Short mmCIF file of C-alpha atoms in Angstrom, two decimals:
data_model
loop_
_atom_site.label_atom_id
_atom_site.label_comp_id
_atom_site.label_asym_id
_atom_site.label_seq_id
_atom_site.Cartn_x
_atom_site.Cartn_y
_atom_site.Cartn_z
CA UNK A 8 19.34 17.73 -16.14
CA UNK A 9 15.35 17.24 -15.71
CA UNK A 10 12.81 19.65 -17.84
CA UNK A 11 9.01 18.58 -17.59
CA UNK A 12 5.76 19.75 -17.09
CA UNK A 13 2.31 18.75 -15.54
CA UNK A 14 -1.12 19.85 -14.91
CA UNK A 15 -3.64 18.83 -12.08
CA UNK A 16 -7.13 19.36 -12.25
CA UNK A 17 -10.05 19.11 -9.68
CA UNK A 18 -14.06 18.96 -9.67
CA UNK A 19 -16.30 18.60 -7.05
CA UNK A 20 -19.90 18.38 -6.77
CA UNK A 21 -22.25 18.29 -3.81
CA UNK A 22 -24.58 15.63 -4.57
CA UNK A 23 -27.85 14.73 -2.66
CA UNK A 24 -26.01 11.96 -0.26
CA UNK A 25 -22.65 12.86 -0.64
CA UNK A 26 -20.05 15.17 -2.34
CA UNK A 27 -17.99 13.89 -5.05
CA UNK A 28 -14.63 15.06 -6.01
CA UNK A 29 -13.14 14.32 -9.08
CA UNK A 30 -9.26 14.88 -9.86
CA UNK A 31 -6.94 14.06 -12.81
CA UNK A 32 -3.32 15.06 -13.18
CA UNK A 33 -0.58 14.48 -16.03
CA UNK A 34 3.41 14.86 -15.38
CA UNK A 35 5.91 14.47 -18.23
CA UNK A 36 9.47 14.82 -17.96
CA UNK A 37 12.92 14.61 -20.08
CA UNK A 38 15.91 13.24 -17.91
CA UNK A 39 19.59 13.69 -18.94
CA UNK A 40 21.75 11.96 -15.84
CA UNK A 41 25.19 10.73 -15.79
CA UNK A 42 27.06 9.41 -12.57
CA UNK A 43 30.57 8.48 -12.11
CA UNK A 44 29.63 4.95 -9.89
CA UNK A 45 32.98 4.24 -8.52
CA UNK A 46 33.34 7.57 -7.56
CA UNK A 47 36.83 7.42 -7.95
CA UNK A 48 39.37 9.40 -10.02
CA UNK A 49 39.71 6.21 -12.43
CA UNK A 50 37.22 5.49 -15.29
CA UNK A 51 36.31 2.41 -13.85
CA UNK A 52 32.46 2.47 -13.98
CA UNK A 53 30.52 5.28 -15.72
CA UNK A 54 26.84 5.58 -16.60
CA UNK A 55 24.58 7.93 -18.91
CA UNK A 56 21.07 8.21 -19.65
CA UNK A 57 19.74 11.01 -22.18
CA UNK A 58 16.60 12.37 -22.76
CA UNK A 59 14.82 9.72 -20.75
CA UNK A 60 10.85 10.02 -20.84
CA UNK A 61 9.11 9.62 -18.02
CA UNK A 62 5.03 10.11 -18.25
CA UNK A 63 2.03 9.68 -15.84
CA UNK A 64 -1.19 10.12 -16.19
CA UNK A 65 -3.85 9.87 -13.29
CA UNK A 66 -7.03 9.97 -12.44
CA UNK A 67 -9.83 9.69 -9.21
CA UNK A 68 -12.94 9.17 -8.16
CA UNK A 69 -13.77 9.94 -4.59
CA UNK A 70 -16.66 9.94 -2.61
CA UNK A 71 -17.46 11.58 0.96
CA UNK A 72 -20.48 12.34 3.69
CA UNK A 73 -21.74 15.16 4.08
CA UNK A 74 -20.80 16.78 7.12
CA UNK A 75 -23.60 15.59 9.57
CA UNK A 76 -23.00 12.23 8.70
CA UNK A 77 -22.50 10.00 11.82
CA UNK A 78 -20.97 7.76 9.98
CA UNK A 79 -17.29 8.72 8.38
CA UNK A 80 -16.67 7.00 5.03
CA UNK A 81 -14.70 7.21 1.64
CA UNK A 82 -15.35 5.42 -1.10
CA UNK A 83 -12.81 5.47 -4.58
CA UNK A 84 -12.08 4.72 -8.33
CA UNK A 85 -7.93 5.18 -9.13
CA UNK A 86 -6.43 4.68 -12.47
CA UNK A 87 -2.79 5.49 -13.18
CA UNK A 88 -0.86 4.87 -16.70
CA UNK A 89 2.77 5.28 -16.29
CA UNK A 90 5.49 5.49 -19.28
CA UNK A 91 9.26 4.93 -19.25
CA UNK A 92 11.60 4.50 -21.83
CA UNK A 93 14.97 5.41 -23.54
CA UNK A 94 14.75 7.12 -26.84
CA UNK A 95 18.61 6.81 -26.84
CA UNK A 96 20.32 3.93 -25.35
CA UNK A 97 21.60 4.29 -21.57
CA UNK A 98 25.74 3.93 -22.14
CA UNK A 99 27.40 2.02 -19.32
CA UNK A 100 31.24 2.15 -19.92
CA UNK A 101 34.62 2.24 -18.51
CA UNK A 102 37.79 0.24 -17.98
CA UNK A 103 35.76 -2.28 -15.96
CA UNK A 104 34.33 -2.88 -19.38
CA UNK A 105 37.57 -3.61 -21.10
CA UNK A 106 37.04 -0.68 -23.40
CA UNK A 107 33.67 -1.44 -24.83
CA UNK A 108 30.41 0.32 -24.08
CA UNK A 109 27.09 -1.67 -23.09
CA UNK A 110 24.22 0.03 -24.48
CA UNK A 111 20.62 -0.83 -22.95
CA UNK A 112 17.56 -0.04 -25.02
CA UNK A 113 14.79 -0.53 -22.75
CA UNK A 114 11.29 0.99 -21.59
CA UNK A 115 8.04 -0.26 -20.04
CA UNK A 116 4.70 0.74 -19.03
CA UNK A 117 2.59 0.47 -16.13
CA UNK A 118 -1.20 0.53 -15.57
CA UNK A 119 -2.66 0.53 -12.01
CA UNK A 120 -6.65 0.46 -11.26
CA UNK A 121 -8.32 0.51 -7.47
CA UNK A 122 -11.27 0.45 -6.05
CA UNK A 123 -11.28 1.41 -2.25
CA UNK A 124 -13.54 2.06 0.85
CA UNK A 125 -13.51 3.05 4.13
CA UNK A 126 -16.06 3.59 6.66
CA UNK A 127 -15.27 4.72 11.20
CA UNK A 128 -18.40 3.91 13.03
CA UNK A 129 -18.72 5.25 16.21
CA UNK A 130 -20.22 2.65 19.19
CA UNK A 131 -21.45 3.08 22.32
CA UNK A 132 -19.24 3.82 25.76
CA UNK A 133 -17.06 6.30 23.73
CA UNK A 134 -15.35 3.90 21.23
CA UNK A 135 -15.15 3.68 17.62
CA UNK A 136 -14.23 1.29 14.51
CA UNK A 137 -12.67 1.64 11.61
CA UNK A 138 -12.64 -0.62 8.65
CA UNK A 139 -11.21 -0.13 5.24
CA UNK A 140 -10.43 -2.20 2.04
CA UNK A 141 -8.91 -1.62 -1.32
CA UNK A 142 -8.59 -3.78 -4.45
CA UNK A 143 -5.54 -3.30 -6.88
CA UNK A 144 -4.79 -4.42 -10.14
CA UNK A 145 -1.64 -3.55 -11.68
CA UNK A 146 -0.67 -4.32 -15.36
CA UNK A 147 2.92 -4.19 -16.73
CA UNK A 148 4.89 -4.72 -20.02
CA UNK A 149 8.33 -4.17 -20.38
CA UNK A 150 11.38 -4.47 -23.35
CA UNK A 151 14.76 -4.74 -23.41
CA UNK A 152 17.61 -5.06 -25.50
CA UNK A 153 21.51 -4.93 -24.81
CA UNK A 154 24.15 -4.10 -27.80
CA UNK A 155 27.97 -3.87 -27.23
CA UNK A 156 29.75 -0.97 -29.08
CA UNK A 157 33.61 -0.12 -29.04
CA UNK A 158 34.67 3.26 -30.47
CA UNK A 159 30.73 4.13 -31.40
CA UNK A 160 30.02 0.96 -33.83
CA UNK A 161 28.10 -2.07 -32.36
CA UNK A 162 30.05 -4.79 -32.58
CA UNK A 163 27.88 -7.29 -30.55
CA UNK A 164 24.22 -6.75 -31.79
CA UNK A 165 21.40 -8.01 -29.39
CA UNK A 166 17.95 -9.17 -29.23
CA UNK A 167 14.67 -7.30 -27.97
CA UNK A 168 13.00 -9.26 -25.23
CA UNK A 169 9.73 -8.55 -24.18
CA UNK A 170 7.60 -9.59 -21.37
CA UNK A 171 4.33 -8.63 -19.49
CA UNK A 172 2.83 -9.57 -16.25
CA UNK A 173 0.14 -8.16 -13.91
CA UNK A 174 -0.59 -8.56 -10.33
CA UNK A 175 -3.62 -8.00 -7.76
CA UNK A 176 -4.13 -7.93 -4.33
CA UNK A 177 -6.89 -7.17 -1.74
CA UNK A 178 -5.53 -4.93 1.28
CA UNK A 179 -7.36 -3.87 3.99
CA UNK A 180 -7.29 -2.10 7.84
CA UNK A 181 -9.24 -2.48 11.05
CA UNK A 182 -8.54 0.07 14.08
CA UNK A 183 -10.67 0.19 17.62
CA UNK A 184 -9.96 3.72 19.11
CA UNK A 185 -11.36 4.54 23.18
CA UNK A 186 -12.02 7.90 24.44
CA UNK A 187 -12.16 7.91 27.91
CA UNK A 188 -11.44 11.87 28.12
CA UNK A 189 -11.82 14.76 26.16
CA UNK A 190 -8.13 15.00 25.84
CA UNK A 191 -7.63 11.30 25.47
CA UNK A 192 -7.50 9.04 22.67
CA UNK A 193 -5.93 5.06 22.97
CA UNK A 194 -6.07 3.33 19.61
CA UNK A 195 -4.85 -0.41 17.93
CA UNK A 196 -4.77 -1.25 14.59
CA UNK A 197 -3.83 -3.65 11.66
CA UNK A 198 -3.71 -2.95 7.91
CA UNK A 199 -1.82 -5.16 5.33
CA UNK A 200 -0.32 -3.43 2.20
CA UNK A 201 0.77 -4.01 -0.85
CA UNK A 202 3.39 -3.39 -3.38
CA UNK A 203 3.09 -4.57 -6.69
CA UNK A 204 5.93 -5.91 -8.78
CA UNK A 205 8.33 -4.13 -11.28
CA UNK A 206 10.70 -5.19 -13.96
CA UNK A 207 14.42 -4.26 -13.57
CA UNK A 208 15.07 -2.17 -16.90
CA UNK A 209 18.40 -1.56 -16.68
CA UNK A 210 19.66 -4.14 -17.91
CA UNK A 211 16.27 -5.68 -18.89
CA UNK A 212 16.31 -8.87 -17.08
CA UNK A 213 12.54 -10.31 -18.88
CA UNK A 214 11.74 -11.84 -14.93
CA UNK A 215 9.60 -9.59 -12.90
CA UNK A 216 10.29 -8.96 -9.16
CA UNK A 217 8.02 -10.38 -6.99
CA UNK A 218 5.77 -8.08 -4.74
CA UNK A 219 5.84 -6.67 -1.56
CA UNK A 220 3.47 -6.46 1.20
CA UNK A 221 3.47 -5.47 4.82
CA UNK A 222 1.22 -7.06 7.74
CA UNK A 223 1.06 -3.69 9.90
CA UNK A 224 0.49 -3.58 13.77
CA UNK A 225 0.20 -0.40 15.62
CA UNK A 226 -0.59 0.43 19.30
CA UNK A 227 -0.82 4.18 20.58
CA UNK A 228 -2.69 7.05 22.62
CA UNK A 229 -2.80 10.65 21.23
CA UNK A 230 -3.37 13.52 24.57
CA UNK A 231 -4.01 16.85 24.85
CA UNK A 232 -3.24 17.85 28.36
CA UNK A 233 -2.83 20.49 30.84
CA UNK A 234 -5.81 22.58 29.04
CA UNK A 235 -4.10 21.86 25.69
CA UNK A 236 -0.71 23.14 26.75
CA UNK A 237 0.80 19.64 26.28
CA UNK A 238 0.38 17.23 22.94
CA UNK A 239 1.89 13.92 23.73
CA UNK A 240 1.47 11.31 21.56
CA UNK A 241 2.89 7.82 22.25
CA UNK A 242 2.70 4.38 19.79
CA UNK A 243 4.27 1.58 19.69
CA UNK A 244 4.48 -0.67 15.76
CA UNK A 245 5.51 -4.28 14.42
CA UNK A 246 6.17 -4.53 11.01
CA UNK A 247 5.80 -7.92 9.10
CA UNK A 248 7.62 -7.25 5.84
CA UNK A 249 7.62 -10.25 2.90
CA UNK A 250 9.77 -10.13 -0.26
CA UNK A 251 10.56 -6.50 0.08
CA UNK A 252 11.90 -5.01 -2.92
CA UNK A 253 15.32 -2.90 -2.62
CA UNK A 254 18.05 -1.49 -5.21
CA UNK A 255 21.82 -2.28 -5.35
CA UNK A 256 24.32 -1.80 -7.92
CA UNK A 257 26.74 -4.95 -8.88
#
């Protein structure tokens, strides 16, 4: 059961060398979710979250050329402020348990800021260059706390741990595209990106998970063909993943 609400709002402004567009949006939402994670007909492993709160906030900065431009470029400001947290505890029970029920108190917040550019330059004998970079800073704090109850009284009482952490990282991308046709393009290209890291909050474990990033190698042509009767794209990509982050259930 999910019931939320958000609002998104957007300015732009032609300026003397470029337009600027300005955006900010807001999303709040109340989760209710149970799931039966044997998925058996036994009571072996149950879970329950109510009235979860999840709540973003965002906002941008963006900056393009104006349309005769030879030069295509973007240039950004991000911020994002994320909430998450469990008004009442998230009940994990069943006979896996031995009859008790593990109740996990946790929540965190997030806090993301950018700064990003990108400019294609076309050069001579039909070929063109792209090159792009982005900052990112990412701030985190999280809590957690784990009581054991048995027939709704809390019979094992825990502690609140805390812990914050952030994380940065420069990412970038380069790409040489050739046009030796109308209808022809042939392109390669290398970015890196980035993931930052994240706390596990259920159960609240107080170590963060590393981050992930991706090296990114791409090869390709994109046609038009036959007087634009055919599209036929082709591309070829090597990915170059390190500590990528996944989700299992023990």
């Amino acid at each position: 059961n999910t019931r939320g609400w958000g609002g998104y709002a957007r300015l732009e402004q032609d300026l003397s060398f470029a337009n600027l567009v300005i955006t900010g949006a807001l999303h709040d939402e109340r989760i209710t979710y149970q799931n039966d994670i044997d998925k058996t007909p036994q009571t072996y492993f149950h879970f329950r979250e109510e009235d979860v709160v999840d709540n973003m906030r965002s906002a941008e900065i963006q900056l393009f050329p104006k349309e005769d431009s030879r030069i295509k470029w973007q240039a950004g400001l991000y911020y994002l402020d994320h909430k998450f947290y469990f008004p009442n505890p998230a009940a994990i029970s069943g006979d896996s348990f031995g009859g008790v029920t593990v109740l996990a108190s946790d929540g965190g917040r997030s806090k993301s800021y950018a700064v990003y550019g990108q400019a294609t330059i076309p050069l001579p004998d039909r070929l063109g260059l792209t090159l792009g970079g982005r900052f990112n800073r990412d701030e985190l704090d999280a809590y957690g706390k784990v009581d054991i109850a048995s027939g709704g009284v809390i019979i094992v009482p825990g502690e609140t741990a805390r812990d914050s952490t952030s994380f940065q990282k420069f990412t970038w991308r380069a790409a040489l595209d050739y046009k030796p046709t109308d209808g022809l393009l042939v392109y390669a290209s290398a970015s890196r990106g980035f993931k930052a890291g994240v706390y596990n909050l259920i159960t609240f474990s107080g170590e963060p998970i590393d981050p992930e990033t991706i090296d990114a190698f791409e090869l390709g042509m994109k046609s038009e063909l036959f007087d634009r009767r055919l599209r036929l794209n082709l591309a070829g990509f090597y990915y170059d993943y390190r500590n990528p982050q996944v989700q299992t259930q023990q």
